[in-house]
């Protein structure tokens, strides 16, 4: 088993760099670096059958993953999550073509596990001793878990209103966790400063080339699931955009391997009304998004006011004929419940936002019942328990003869 990783390439200015030394962003222009593979050589050796025979985690794609020596892989069994037919939820929406990718089943309860498994593995291979991350919560939990497993010191910086569960995870995994006044971009400034002054390796979204290599496996799994075809549309709750950018890259790589054709899904960005920099730029016809001021939403994973990969997200959306749309916090809360009650999926608010977006896009005719559409349920609502407020339950006394009269 060998990786066909060849080099790093800047997605903006095209400069190339060695993939065997530590890099963050492009030293020339400051933009996002992409891992490149010798896909021509990989094509001669790798087949879907080989991948299928391997253990069910995202490292079964080893040849097109960025780690050279398998001993450096730090895995907790991430990836290979179920792609569920929406079932009764689909029936209610009049479609048999709606699917939910349940990423909440990943280690640490979100798809951040994929990205951080890849980043920590590569960092381990390159001899990194300390990693730092700004995070709304899920990325911090994932880095804490994989860092613990690898024996790498983890520093994490989170907005002060980070959900309680993520704080508990940092504690339990032994990460050095700090709260920051402000939002994730403010935490990001601290991390960049700390990386310079204290020598941490900065694993901020898309400022490090390998998290998206983990996230691209979501795209590989979709192609495999649909027998080397792609769905008509993918709705993705977009924060920093690692998932969209990673899946878009995965589809290109699969085409170069000769496993899929040129057809692509419509890549659809969903953001919250209170924090929608990508939607705003999409509507304005711009390639870069401005800082979204006063960002607020109950969905922490998409409360990202500025994204270094804005142009990569927007390029993918436009080239695919997709779109970008906002949903309200009220719609998100409603659809968290609906996903649970009609599909049995305990979705995080970001995941529920994809359902809200789907409904809107159906209502305006952008999507039809026959469009095979995948909703990304990116995390588990276990992480966002404070958003769920059940009424107090009736208390029954089993010794009382009339106990069941109250039921
Ligand atoms: C990080 C996160 C997102 C946004 O993902 P990106 O790929 O960074 O855009 C969405 N939902 C949840 C639950 C997250 O943790
Ligand atoms: Zn560059």
Coordinates of C-alpha atoms and ligand atoms in Angstrom, one line a residue:
X1 CA 0.0 0.0 0.0
X2 CA 1.5 3.3 -1.0
X3 CA 0.3 6.9 -1.3
X4 CA 0.6 8.6 -4.7
X5 CA 1.0 12.0 -3.1
X6 CA 3.3 14.0 -5.3
X7 CA 3.4 17.6 -4.1
X8 CA 1.5 20.6 -2.9
X9 CA 0.1 23.1 -5.3
X10 CA -1.3 26.6 -4.7
X11 CA -5.0 26.8 -5.7
X12 CA -4.5 30.5 -6.5
X13 CA -1.1 31.2 -8.0
X14 CA -0.1 27.7 -9.0
X15 CA 3.2 27.6 -7.2
X16 CA 4.3 24.1 -6.1
X17 CA 5.9 22.9 -2.9
X18 CA 7.2 19.7 -1.4
X19 CA 4.6 17.6 0.5
X20 CA 7.4 16.3 2.7
X21 CA 7.9 19.5 4.7
X22 CA 5.6 21.5 6.9
X23 CA 3.4 24.0 5.0
X24 CA 0.3 26.0 5.9
X25 CA -0.8 28.5 3.3
X26 CA 1.1 29.4 0.1
X27 CA 4.3 31.3 1.0
X28 CA 4.0 33.4 -2.2
X29 CA 0.3 34.5 -2.1
X30 CA -1.1 33.4 1.2
X31 CA -3.9 31.3 -0.3
X32 CA -4.9 27.7 0.0
X33 CA -2.6 24.8 -0.8
X34 CA -3.9 21.6 -2.3
X35 CA -2.4 18.1 -2.1
X36 CA -1.7 16.7 -5.5
X37 CA -1.3 13.0 -6.5
X38 CA 0.2 11.1 -9.4
X39 CA -3.2 9.9 -10.5
X40 CA -1.9 8.6 -13.8
X41 CA 0.3 6.1 -11.9
X42 CA -2.5 5.4 -9.3
X43 CA -4.8 4.6 -12.2
X44 CA -2.6 1.6 -13.2
X45 CA -2.8 0.1 -9.7
X46 CA -5.8 1.1 -7.8
X47 CA -9.3 -0.4 -8.4
X48 CA -12.6 0.0 -6.7
X49 CA -12.3 -3.7 -5.8
X50 CA -9.1 -3.1 -3.8
X51 CA -10.8 -0.3 -1.9
X52 CA -13.9 -2.3 -1.2
X53 CA -11.9 -5.1 0.5
X54 CA -10.3 -2.9 3.1
X55 CA -11.5 -2.1 6.6
X56 CA -14.4 0.3 6.8
X57 CA -12.8 3.6 7.6
X58 CA -11.7 6.5 5.4
X59 CA -8.1 5.2 5.2
X60 CA -9.2 2.6 2.7
X61 CA -8.5 5.3 0.1
X62 CA -4.8 5.3 1.2
X63 CA -3.4 5.7 -2.4
X64 CA -5.1 9.0 -2.7
X65 CA -4.6 10.1 0.9
X66 CA -1.6 12.3 2.0
X67 CA 0.2 10.0 4.4
X68 CA 3.2 8.1 3.1
X69 CA 3.8 5.4 5.7
X70 CA 0.7 3.6 7.0
X71 CA 2.2 3.5 10.5
X72 CA 1.6 7.2 10.8
X73 CA -2.2 6.9 10.3
X74 CA -4.0 8.1 13.4
X75 CA -7.5 6.6 13.2
X76 CA -10.5 6.2 15.4
X77 CA -12.6 4.5 12.7
X78 CA -13.8 7.7 11.0
X79 CA -15.7 7.7 7.8
X80 CA -17.9 5.1 6.0
X81 CA -21.0 6.7 7.6
X82 CA -24.4 5.5 6.4
X83 CA -26.2 7.2 3.5
X84 CA -29.8 6.8 4.5
X85 CA -32.8 7.1 2.3
X86 CA -34.9 9.9 3.9
X87 CA -37.8 7.4 4.2
X88 CA -40.9 8.9 5.8
X89 CA -39.3 12.4 5.5
X90 CA -39.0 11.9 1.8
X91 CA -42.6 10.6 1.6
X92 CA -43.8 13.8 3.3
X93 CA -41.8 15.9 0.8
X94 CA -43.1 13.8 -2.1
X95 CA -39.8 12.4 -3.2
X96 CA -38.0 9.0 -3.2
X97 CA -34.7 10.6 -4.1
X98 CA -33.8 12.3 -0.9
X99 CA -30.8 10.9 1.1
X100 CA -29.2 11.8 4.4
X101 CA -25.5 11.3 5.0
X102 CA -25.3 10.8 8.7
X103 CA -21.9 12.2 9.7
X104 CA -23.0 12.3 13.4
X105 CA -21.8 8.7 13.6
X106 CA -18.2 9.7 13.3
X107 CA -15.8 9.6 16.3
X108 CA -16.4 12.8 18.4
X109 CA -19.8 13.1 16.8
X110 CA -19.1 15.1 13.6
X111 CA -17.4 15.0 10.2
X112 CA -14.6 17.1 11.7
X113 CA -13.1 13.7 12.6
X114 CA -12.3 13.0 9.0
X115 CA -10.4 16.2 8.5
X116 CA -8.5 16.1 11.8
X117 CA -7.6 12.4 11.4
X118 CA -5.9 13.3 8.1
X119 CA -4.3 16.5 9.5
X120 CA -3.0 14.8 12.7
X121 CA -1.7 11.8 10.8
X122 CA 0.2 14.0 8.3
X123 CA 1.5 16.2 11.2
X124 CA 2.7 13.1 13.0
X125 CA 4.5 12.0 9.9
X126 CA 6.2 15.4 9.6
X127 CA 7.3 15.3 13.3
X128 CA 4.9 18.0 14.6
X129 CA 4.8 18.2 18.4
X130 CA 2.1 20.8 19.1
X131 CA -1.0 21.8 17.1
X132 CA -3.3 24.7 17.6
X133 CA -6.8 25.3 16.3
X134 CA -9.5 28.0 16.4
X135 CA -12.9 26.2 16.6
X136 CA -16.6 26.6 17.1
X137 CA -16.3 23.3 19.0
X138 CA -16.4 20.2 16.8
X139 CA -13.0 20.7 15.2
X140 CA -11.5 21.3 18.7
X141 CA -13.0 18.0 20.0
X142 CA -11.8 16.1 17.0
X143 CA -8.3 17.6 17.2
X144 CA -8.2 16.8 20.9
X145 CA -9.1 13.2 20.4
X146 CA -6.7 12.5 17.5
X147 CA -4.0 14.6 19.2
X148 CA -4.4 12.5 22.3
X149 CA -4.1 9.3 20.3
X150 CA -1.0 10.6 18.5
X151 CA 0.7 12.1 21.6
X152 CA 0.7 15.6 20.1
X153 CA 0.0 18.5 22.4
X154 CA -3.3 20.3 21.4
X155 CA -4.1 24.0 22.0
X156 CA -7.6 25.0 21.2
X157 CA -9.3 28.4 21.2
X158 CA -13.1 28.6 21.2
X159 CA -15.7 31.4 21.3
X160 CA -16.9 31.9 24.8
X161 CA -20.4 30.5 24.1
X162 CA -19.1 27.2 22.8
X163 CA -21.5 24.4 23.5
X164 CA -20.9 22.8 27.0
X165 CA -20.2 19.3 25.5
X166 CA -17.2 20.4 23.5
X167 CA -15.7 21.9 26.6
X168 CA -16.2 18.6 28.4
X169 CA -14.6 16.8 25.6
X170 CA -11.5 19.0 25.6
X171 CA -11.1 18.4 29.3
X172 CA -11.5 14.7 29.0
X173 CA -9.0 14.4 26.1
X174 CA -6.5 16.5 27.9
X175 CA -6.3 19.4 25.4
X176 CA -5.2 22.9 26.5
X177 CA -8.4 24.8 25.9
X178 CA -9.1 28.5 26.1
X179 CA -12.2 30.6 25.6
X180 CA -11.8 33.7 23.4
X181 CA -13.8 36.9 23.4
X182 CA -15.3 37.1 20.0
X183 CA -16.0 34.6 17.2
X184 CA -14.0 31.9 15.4
X185 CA -12.1 34.4 13.2
X186 CA -11.0 36.3 16.4
X187 CA -9.8 33.0 17.8
X188 CA -8.0 32.4 14.5
X189 CA -6.0 35.6 14.8
X190 CA -4.7 34.4 18.2
X191 CA -3.7 31.1 16.8
X192 CA -1.8 32.6 13.9
X193 CA 0.0 34.9 16.4
X194 CA 0.7 31.9 18.7
X195 CA 1.9 29.8 15.8
X196 CA 4.6 32.5 15.1
X197 CA 5.6 33.1 18.7
X198 CA 5.3 29.7 20.2
X199 CA 5.9 27.4 17.2
X200 CA 2.6 25.6 17.1
X201 CA 1.4 24.1 13.9
X202 CA -1.7 26.0 12.9
X203 CA -4.5 23.7 11.7
X204 CA -7.2 26.3 11.0
X205 CA -9.6 25.4 8.2
X206 CA -7.9 25.4 4.8
X207 CA -4.8 27.1 6.2
X208 CA -3.4 23.6 6.4
X209 CA -3.5 21.4 3.3
X210 CA -4.7 18.1 4.7
X211 CA -7.9 18.5 6.6
X212 CA -9.7 18.8 3.3
X213 CA -8.1 15.5 2.2
X214 CA -10.0 13.9 5.0
X215 CA -13.2 15.6 4.1
X216 CA -12.9 14.7 0.5
X217 CA -13.6 11.1 1.5
X218 CA -17.2 12.1 1.9
X219 CA -17.3 12.7 -1.8
X220 CA -15.5 9.4 -2.5
X221 CA -18.1 7.6 -0.4
X222 CA -21.0 9.1 -2.2
X223 CA -19.6 8.0 -5.6
X224 CA -19.0 4.5 -4.3
X225 CA -22.5 4.3 -2.8
X226 CA -24.2 5.3 -6.1
X227 CA -22.0 2.8 -7.9
X228 CA -19.6 5.3 -9.5
X229 CA -22.2 7.9 -10.4
X230 CA -22.9 11.1 -8.5
X231 CA -26.2 12.5 -7.1
X232 CA -27.9 15.4 -8.8
X233 CA -27.4 17.8 -5.8
X234 CA -25.5 18.0 -2.6
X235 CA -26.7 20.4 0.1
X236 CA -23.9 21.3 2.5
X237 CA -23.9 23.6 5.6
X238 CA -21.0 25.8 4.8
X239 CA -18.7 27.4 7.4
X240 CA -15.0 27.4 6.3
X241 CA -16.0 25.2 3.3
X242 CA -13.6 22.3 3.8
X243 CA -16.2 19.8 2.9
X244 CA -17.4 21.5 -0.3
X245 CA -13.9 22.1 -1.5
X246 CA -12.7 18.6 -0.5
X247 CA -15.6 16.8 -2.2
X248 CA -15.2 18.9 -5.3
X249 CA -11.6 17.9 -5.5
X250 CA -12.5 14.3 -4.8
X251 CA -14.8 14.2 -7.9
X252 CA -11.9 15.5 -10.1
X253 CA -9.6 12.9 -8.7
X254 CA -12.1 10.1 -9.3
X255 CA -12.6 11.3 -12.9
X256 CA -8.8 11.2 -13.5
X257 CA -8.8 7.7 -12.1
X258 CA -11.4 6.9 -14.7
X259 CA -13.9 5.8 -12.1
X260 CA -16.6 8.4 -12.8
X261 CA -17.5 10.6 -15.8
X262 CA -17.7 14.4 -16.1
X263 CA -21.1 14.9 -14.6
X264 CA -21.1 16.7 -11.3
X265 CA -23.8 17.3 -8.6
X266 CA -25.1 20.8 -8.1
X267 CA -23.1 22.0 -5.1
X268 CA -25.4 23.9 -2.8
X269 CA -24.2 26.0 0.1
X270 CA -26.6 26.7 3.0
X271 CA -25.8 29.3 5.6
X272 CA -27.7 31.0 8.4
X273 CA -29.5 34.3 7.8
X274 CA -27.4 35.8 10.6
X275 CA -24.1 34.7 9.0
X276 CA -24.0 34.3 5.3
X277 CA -20.8 35.7 3.7
X278 CA -20.7 33.1 1.0
X279 CA -24.4 33.5 0.1
X280 CA -23.9 37.3 -0.1
X281 CA -20.9 37.0 -2.4
X282 CA -22.7 34.4 -4.6
X283 CA -25.6 36.8 -5.0
X284 CA -23.3 39.7 -5.7
X285 CA -21.4 37.7 -8.4
X286 CA -18.1 38.1 -6.5
X287 CA -15.4 35.5 -6.1
X288 CA -14.3 36.6 -2.7
X289 CA -16.6 37.2 0.3
X290 CA -16.4 40.1 2.7
X291 CA -16.3 39.7 6.5
X292 CA -19.9 39.3 7.7
X293 CA -20.3 41.6 10.6
X294 CA -22.4 40.9 13.7
X295 CA -22.5 37.2 12.8
X296 CA -25.0 35.3 14.8
X297 CA -26.9 32.0 14.6
X298 CA -27.7 29.1 16.9
X299 CA -25.7 26.8 14.5
X300 CA -22.1 27.2 15.7
X301 CA -20.4 25.2 12.9
X302 CA -21.6 27.7 10.3
X303 CA -21.0 30.8 12.4
X304 CA -18.0 31.6 10.3
X305 CA -17.9 35.3 9.2
X306 CA -14.9 35.0 6.9
X307 CA -13.4 32.0 5.0
X308 CA -9.9 31.9 3.4
X309 CA -11.3 29.4 0.9
X310 CA -14.1 31.6 -0.2
X311 CA -13.0 31.5 -3.9
X312 CA -12.8 27.7 -3.9
X313 CA -16.3 27.4 -2.4
X314 CA -17.8 29.9 -4.8
X315 CA -16.0 28.4 -7.9
X316 CA -17.3 24.9 -7.0
X317 CA -20.9 26.3 -6.5
X318 CA -20.8 28.2 -9.8
X319 CA -19.0 25.5 -11.9
X320 CA -21.5 22.9 -10.8
X321 CA -24.6 25.0 -11.5
X322 CA -25.4 25.0 -7.8
X323 CA -26.6 27.8 -5.6
X324 CA -26.2 29.4 -2.2
X325 CA -29.2 30.0 0.2
X326 CA -29.9 31.1 3.7
X327 CA -32.2 29.7 6.3
X328 CA -33.5 31.1 9.6
X329 CA -32.7 29.8 13.1
X330 CA -36.4 29.1 13.5
X331 CA -36.4 26.9 10.4
X332 CA -33.3 25.1 11.7
X333 CA -35.0 24.3 15.1
X334 CA -38.1 23.1 13.3
X335 CA -36.1 20.9 11.0
X336 CA -33.9 19.4 13.7
X337 CA -37.2 18.0 15.1
X338 CA -38.5 17.0 11.8
X339 CA -35.3 15.1 10.9
X340 CA -35.6 13.3 14.2
X341 CA -39.3 12.5 14.0
X342 CA -39.6 11.5 10.3
X343 CA -36.1 10.1 9.6
X344 CA -34.9 9.0 13.0
X345 CA -31.7 11.2 12.6
X346 CA -30.6 13.2 15.6
X347 CA -29.2 16.0 13.6
X348 CA -27.2 19.0 14.7
X349 CA -28.6 22.4 13.8
X350 CA -26.2 22.7 10.8
X351 CA -27.4 19.3 9.5
X352 CA -31.0 20.4 9.9
X353 CA -30.3 23.6 7.9
X354 CA -29.8 21.4 4.8
X355 CA -33.4 20.2 5.2
X356 CA -34.6 23.7 5.5
X357 CA -32.7 24.6 2.4
X358 CA -34.0 21.6 0.5
X359 CA -37.6 22.6 1.3
X360 CA -37.0 26.1 0.0
X361 CA -35.3 25.0 -3.2
X362 CA -38.1 22.6 -3.9
X363 CA -40.6 25.4 -3.3
X364 CA -39.0 27.7 -5.9
X365 CA -38.4 24.8 -8.3
X366 CA -34.6 24.8 -8.2
X367 CA -34.8 21.2 -7.2
X368 CA -37.5 18.7 -8.3
X369 CA -38.7 15.5 -6.7
X370 CA -36.7 13.4 -9.2
X371 CA -33.4 15.1 -8.3
X372 CA -31.3 12.7 -6.4
X373 CA -30.3 15.0 -3.5
X374 CA -28.0 14.4 -0.5
X375 CA -28.4 16.3 2.7
X376 CA -25.3 16.5 4.9
X377 CA -26.2 15.8 8.5
X378 CA -22.8 16.9 9.6
X379 CA -22.9 16.2 13.3
X380 CA -24.9 14.7 16.1
X381 CA -27.4 16.8 18.2
X382 CA -25.8 15.2 21.3
X383 CA -23.3 18.0 20.9
X384 CA -26.0 20.7 20.9
X385 CA -28.2 19.4 23.7
X386 CA -28.9 22.9 25.0
X387 CA -30.9 23.6 21.9
X388 CA -33.4 20.9 22.7
X389 CA -35.8 21.8 25.5
X390 CA -38.3 19.1 26.3
X391 CA -41.3 19.8 28.6
X392 CA -41.0 18.3 32.1
X393 CA -42.0 14.7 32.0
X394 CA -45.0 13.4 34.1
X395 CA -43.7 11.4 37.1
X396 CA -45.5 8.1 37.7
X397 CA -45.5 6.2 41.0
X398 CA -45.6 2.5 40.2
X399 CA -47.0 1.8 43.7
X400 CA -50.1 3.9 43.0
X401 CA -53.0 1.8 41.6
X402 CA -54.0 4.6 39.2
X403 CA -50.5 5.3 37.9
X404 CA -51.4 4.3 34.3
X405 CA -54.5 6.5 34.4
X406 CA -52.2 9.4 33.7
X407 CA -50.7 7.9 30.5
Ligands
LIG1 C1 -17.4 22.6 10.9 C2 -18.9 22.3 10.8 C3 -19.6 22.7 9.6 C4 -18.9 23.5 8.5 O1 -18.1 22.6 7.8 P1 -17.0 23.2 6.7 O2 -16.7 22.0 5.9 O3 -15.9 23.7 7.5 O4 -17.7 24.3 5.9 C5 -20.9 22.4 9.6 N1 -21.5 21.7 10.6 C6 -20.9 21.3 11.6 C7 -21.6 20.5 12.7 C8 -19.5 21.6 11.8 O5 -18.9 21.2 12.9
LIG2 ZN1 0.0 31.0 -4.1

